[in-house]
Tab-separated table of C-alpha atoms in Angstrom:
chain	number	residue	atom	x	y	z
A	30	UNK	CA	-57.694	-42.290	57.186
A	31	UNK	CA	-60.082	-44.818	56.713
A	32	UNK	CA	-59.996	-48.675	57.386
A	33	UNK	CA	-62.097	-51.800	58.357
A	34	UNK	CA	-61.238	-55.138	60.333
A	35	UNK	CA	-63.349	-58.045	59.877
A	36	UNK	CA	-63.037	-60.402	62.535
A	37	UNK	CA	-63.234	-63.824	61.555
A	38	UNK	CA	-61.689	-64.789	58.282
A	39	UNK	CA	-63.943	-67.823	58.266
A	40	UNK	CA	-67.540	-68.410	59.644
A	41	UNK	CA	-69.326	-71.741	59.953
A	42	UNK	CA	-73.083	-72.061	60.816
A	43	UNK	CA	-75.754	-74.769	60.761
A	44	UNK	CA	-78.735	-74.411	58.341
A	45	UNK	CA	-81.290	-72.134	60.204
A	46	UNK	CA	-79.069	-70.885	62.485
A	47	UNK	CA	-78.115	-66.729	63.252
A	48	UNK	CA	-75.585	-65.420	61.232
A	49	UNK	CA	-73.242	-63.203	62.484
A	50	UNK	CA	-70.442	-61.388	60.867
A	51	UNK	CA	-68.450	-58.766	62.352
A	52	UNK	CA	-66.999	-55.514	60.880
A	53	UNK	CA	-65.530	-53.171	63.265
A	54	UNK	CA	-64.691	-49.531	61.197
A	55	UNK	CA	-62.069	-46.794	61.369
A	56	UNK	CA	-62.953	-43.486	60.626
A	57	UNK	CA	-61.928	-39.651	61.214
A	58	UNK	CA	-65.106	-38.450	59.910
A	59	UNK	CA	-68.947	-39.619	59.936
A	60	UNK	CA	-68.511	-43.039	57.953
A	61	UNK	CA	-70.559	-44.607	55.252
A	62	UNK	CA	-70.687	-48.239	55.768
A	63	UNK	CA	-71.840	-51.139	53.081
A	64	UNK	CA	-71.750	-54.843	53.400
A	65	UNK	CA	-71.447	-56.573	49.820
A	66	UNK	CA	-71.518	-60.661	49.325
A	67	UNK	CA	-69.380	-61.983	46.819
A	68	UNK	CA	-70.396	-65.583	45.118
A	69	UNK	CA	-67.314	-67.628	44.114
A	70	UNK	CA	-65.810	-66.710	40.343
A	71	UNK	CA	-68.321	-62.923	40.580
A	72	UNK	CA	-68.273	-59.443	41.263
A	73	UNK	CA	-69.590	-58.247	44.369
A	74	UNK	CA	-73.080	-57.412	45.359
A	75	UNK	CA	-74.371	-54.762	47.562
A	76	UNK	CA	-76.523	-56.601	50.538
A	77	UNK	CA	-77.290	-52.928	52.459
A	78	UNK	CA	-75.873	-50.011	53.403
A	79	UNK	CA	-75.944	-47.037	56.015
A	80	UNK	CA	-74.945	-43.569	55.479
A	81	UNK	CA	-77.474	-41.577	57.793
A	82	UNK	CA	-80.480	-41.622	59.260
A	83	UNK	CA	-81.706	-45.193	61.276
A	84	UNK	CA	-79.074	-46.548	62.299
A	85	UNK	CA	-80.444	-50.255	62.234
A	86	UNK	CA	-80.448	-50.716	58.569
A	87	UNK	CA	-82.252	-54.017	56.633
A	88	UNK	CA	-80.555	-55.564	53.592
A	89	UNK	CA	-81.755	-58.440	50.562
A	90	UNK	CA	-82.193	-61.710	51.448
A	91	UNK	CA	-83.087	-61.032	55.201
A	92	UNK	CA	-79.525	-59.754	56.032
A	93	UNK	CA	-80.039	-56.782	58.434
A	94	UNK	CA	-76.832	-54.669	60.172
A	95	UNK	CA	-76.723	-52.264	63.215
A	96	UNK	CA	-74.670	-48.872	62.831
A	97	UNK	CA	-72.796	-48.243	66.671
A	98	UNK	CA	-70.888	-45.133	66.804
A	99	UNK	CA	-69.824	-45.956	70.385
A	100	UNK	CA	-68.368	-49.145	69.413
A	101	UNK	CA	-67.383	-47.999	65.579
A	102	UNK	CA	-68.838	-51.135	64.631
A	103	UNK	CA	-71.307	-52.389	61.974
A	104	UNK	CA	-71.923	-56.229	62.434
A	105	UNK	CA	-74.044	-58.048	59.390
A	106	UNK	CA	-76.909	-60.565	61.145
A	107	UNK	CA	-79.148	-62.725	59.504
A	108	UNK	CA	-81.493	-64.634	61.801
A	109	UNK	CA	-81.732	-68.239	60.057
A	110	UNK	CA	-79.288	-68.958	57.892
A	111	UNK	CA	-79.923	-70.970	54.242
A	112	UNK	CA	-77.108	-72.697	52.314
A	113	UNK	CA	-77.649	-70.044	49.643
A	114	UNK	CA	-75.708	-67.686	51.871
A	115	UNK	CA	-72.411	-69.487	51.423
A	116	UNK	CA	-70.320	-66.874	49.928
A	117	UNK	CA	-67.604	-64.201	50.895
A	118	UNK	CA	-68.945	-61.057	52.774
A	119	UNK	CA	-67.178	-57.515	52.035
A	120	UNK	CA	-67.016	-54.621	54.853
A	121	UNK	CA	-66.237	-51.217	53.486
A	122	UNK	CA	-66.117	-47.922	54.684
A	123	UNK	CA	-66.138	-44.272	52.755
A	124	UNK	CA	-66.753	-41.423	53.782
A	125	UNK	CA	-68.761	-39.367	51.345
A	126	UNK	CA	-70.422	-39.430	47.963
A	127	UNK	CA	-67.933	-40.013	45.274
A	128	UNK	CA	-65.273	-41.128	47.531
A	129	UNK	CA	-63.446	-44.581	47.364
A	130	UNK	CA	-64.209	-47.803	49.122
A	131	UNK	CA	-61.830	-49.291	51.962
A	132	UNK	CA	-62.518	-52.597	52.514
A	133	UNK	CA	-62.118	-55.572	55.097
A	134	UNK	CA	-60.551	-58.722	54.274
A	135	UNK	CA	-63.147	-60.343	54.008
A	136	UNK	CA	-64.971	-63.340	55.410
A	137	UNK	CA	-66.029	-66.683	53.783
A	138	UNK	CA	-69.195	-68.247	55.545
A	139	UNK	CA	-70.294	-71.932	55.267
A	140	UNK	CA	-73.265	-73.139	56.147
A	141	UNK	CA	-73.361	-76.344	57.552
A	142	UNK	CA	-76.418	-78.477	56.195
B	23	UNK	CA	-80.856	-52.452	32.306
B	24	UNK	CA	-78.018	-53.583	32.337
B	25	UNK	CA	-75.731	-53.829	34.905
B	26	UNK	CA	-71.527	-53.357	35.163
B	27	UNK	CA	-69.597	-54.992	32.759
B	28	UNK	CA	-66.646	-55.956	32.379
B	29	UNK	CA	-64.272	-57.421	29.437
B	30	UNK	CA	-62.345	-59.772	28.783
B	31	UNK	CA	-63.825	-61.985	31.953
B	32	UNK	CA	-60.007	-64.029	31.736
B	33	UNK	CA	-56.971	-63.110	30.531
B	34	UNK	CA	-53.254	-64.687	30.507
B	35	UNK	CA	-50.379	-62.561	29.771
B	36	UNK	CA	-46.610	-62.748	30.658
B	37	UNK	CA	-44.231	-60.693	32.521
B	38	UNK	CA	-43.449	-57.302	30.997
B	39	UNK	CA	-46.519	-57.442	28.942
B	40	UNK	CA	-49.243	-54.581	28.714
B	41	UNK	CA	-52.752	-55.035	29.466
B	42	UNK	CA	-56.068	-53.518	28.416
B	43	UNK	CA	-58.976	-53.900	31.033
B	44	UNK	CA	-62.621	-52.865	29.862
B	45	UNK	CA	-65.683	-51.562	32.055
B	46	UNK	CA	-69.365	-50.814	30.791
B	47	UNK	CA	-71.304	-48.877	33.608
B	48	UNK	CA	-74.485	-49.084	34.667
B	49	UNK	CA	-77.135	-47.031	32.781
B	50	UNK	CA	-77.161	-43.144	34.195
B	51	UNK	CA	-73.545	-43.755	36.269
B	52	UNK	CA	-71.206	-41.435	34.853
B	53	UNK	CA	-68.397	-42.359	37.489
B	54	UNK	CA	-66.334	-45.781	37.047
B	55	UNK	CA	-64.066	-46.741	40.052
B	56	UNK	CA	-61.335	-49.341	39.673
B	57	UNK	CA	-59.889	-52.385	42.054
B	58	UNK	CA	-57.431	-55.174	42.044
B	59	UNK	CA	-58.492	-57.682	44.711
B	60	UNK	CA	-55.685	-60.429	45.005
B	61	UNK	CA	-56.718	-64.063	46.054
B	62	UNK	CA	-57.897	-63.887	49.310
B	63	UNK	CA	-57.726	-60.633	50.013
B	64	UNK	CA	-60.513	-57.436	49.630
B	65	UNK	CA	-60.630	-55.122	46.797
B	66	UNK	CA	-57.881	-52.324	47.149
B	67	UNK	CA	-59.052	-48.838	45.252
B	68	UNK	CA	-56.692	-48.160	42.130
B	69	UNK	CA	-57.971	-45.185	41.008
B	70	UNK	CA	-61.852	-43.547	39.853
B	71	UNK	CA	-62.878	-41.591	36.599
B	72	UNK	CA	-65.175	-38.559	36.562
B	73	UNK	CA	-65.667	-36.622	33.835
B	74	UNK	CA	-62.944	-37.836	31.672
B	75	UNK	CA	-60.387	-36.687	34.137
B	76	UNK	CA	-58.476	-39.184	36.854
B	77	UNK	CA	-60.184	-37.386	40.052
B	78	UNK	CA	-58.735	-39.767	43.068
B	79	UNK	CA	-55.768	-42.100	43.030
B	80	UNK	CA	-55.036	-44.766	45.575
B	81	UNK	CA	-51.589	-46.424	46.554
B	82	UNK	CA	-50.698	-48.014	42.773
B	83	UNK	CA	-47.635	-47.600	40.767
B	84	UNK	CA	-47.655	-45.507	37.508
B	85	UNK	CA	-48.037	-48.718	35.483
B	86	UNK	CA	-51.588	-48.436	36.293
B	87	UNK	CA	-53.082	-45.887	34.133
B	88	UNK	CA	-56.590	-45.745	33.021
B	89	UNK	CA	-59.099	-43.715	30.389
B	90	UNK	CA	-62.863	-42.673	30.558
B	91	UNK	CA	-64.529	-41.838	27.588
B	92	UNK	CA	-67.293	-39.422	26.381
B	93	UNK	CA	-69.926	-42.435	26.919
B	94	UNK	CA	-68.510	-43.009	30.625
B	95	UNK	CA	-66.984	-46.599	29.583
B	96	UNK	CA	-63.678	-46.580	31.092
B	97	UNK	CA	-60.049	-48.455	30.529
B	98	UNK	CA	-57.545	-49.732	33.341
B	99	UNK	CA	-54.090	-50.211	31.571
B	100	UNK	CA	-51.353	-52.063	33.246
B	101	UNK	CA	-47.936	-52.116	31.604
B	102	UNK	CA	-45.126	-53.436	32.404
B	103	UNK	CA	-46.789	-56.436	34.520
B	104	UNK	CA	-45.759	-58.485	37.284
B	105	UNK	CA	-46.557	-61.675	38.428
B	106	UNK	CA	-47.933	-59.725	41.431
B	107	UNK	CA	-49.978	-58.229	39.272
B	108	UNK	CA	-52.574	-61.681	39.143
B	109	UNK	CA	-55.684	-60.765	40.266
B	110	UNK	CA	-59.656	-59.883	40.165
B	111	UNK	CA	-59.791	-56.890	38.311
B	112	UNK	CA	-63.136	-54.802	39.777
B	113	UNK	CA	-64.739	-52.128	37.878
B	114	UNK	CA	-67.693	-50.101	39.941
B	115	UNK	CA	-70.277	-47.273	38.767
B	116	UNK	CA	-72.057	-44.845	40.488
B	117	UNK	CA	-73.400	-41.485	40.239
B	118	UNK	CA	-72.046	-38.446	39.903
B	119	UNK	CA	-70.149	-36.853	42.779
B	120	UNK	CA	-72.942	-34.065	43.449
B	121	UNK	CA	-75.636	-36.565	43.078
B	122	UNK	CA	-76.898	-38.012	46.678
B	123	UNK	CA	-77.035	-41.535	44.920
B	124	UNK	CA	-73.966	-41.556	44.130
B	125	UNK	CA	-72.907	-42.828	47.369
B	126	UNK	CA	-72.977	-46.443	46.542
B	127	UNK	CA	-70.646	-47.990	44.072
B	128	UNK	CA	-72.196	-50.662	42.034
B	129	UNK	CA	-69.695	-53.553	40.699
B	130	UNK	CA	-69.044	-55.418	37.970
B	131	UNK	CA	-67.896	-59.236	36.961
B	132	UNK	CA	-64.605	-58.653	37.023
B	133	UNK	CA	-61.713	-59.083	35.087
B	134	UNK	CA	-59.200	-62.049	36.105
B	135	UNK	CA	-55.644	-61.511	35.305
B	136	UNK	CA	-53.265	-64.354	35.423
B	137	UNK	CA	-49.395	-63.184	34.572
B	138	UNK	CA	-47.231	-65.674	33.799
């Protein structure tokens, strides 16, 4: 079975400060692992994604995340925040093409002007 | 090119009412994937459409029921509802299971349900 734990249901930075979210993943197999961003009243929005390959893996808007097998984790980053990242940010795991989406509970950001 | 979409973007029904949910996908995506995501919480899967046929189900009740058509356009059907049943209806495309794009799920507007 698949699952994901977001840690930190709410996340305040200051303008041009590092963003950090964290996303820590369960999986019995070799995981695929997306982050999406969700403005409020909208769909979601795929920021990046890592299914093979490099395991550091760079998103839109200068969002970047690291893949770490050895600590089943895939924390989001962003190195200066901007109020236009004020949003809710998705985890979610599958595990192969075609297969469905688990995802985290979420966590709302504010950026702090 | 369009993107996902979704209709009716609202929609207020009662208890014990049926519902008719509507998804576009995105141009070439011949796979539609449904979600409920409840205030505050992340999407949960419902079920996802291939080929006209229901190919994975997740933990829903049989009030859910859904329809893909010949143009891949899909239909999430809820009978019976429940005021538990308020919530951000998510529709997502992709590619087709042997395709090596279709591992990303692309999503819509949603839908929001509010049962009264």
């Amino acid at each position: 079975a698949q699952s994901v734990t977001q840690l930190g249901s709410h996340v305040s930075v200051s303008e041009g400060a590092l963003v950090l979210l964290r996303c820590n993943y369960s999986s019995s197999v070799p995981p695929y692992l997306f982050w999406y961003v969700q403005y409020p009243n909208q769909g979601l929005q795929l920021l990046l994604k890592y299914t093979t390959g490099a395991t550091l893996v760079k998103g839109i808007n200068g969002f970047e995340a690291e893949f770490k097998k050895s600590e089943t984790s895939f924390h989001l980053t962003k190195p200066s925040a901007h109020m236009s990242d004020a949003a809710e940010y998705f985890c979610a795991v599958s595990t192969n093409t075609g297969n469905q989406f688990y995802f985290g509970t979420g966590t709302s950001l504010t950026v702090i002007p | 090119d369009a993107g996902v979409t979704q209709s009716p973007t609202h929609l207020i029904k009662t208890r014990g009412q049926q519902v008719t949910l509507r998804c576009s996908p995105k141009s070439g995506h011949d796979t539609v994937s449904w979600y409920q995501q409840a205030l505050g919480q992340g999407p949960q899967f419902i079920f996802q459409y291939y080929e006209e046929e229901e190919r994975q189900r997740g933990n829903f009740p049989d009030r859910f029921s859904g329809h893909q058509f010949p143009n891949y356009s899909s239909e999430l059907n809820v009978n019976a509802l429940l005021l538990g049943d308020s919530a951000l209806y998510l529709c997502a495309s992709s590619f087709g299971l042997a395709d090596p794009r279709g591992d990303t799920q692309y999503f819509g507007p949603g839908t929001r349900l509010t049962v009264l």
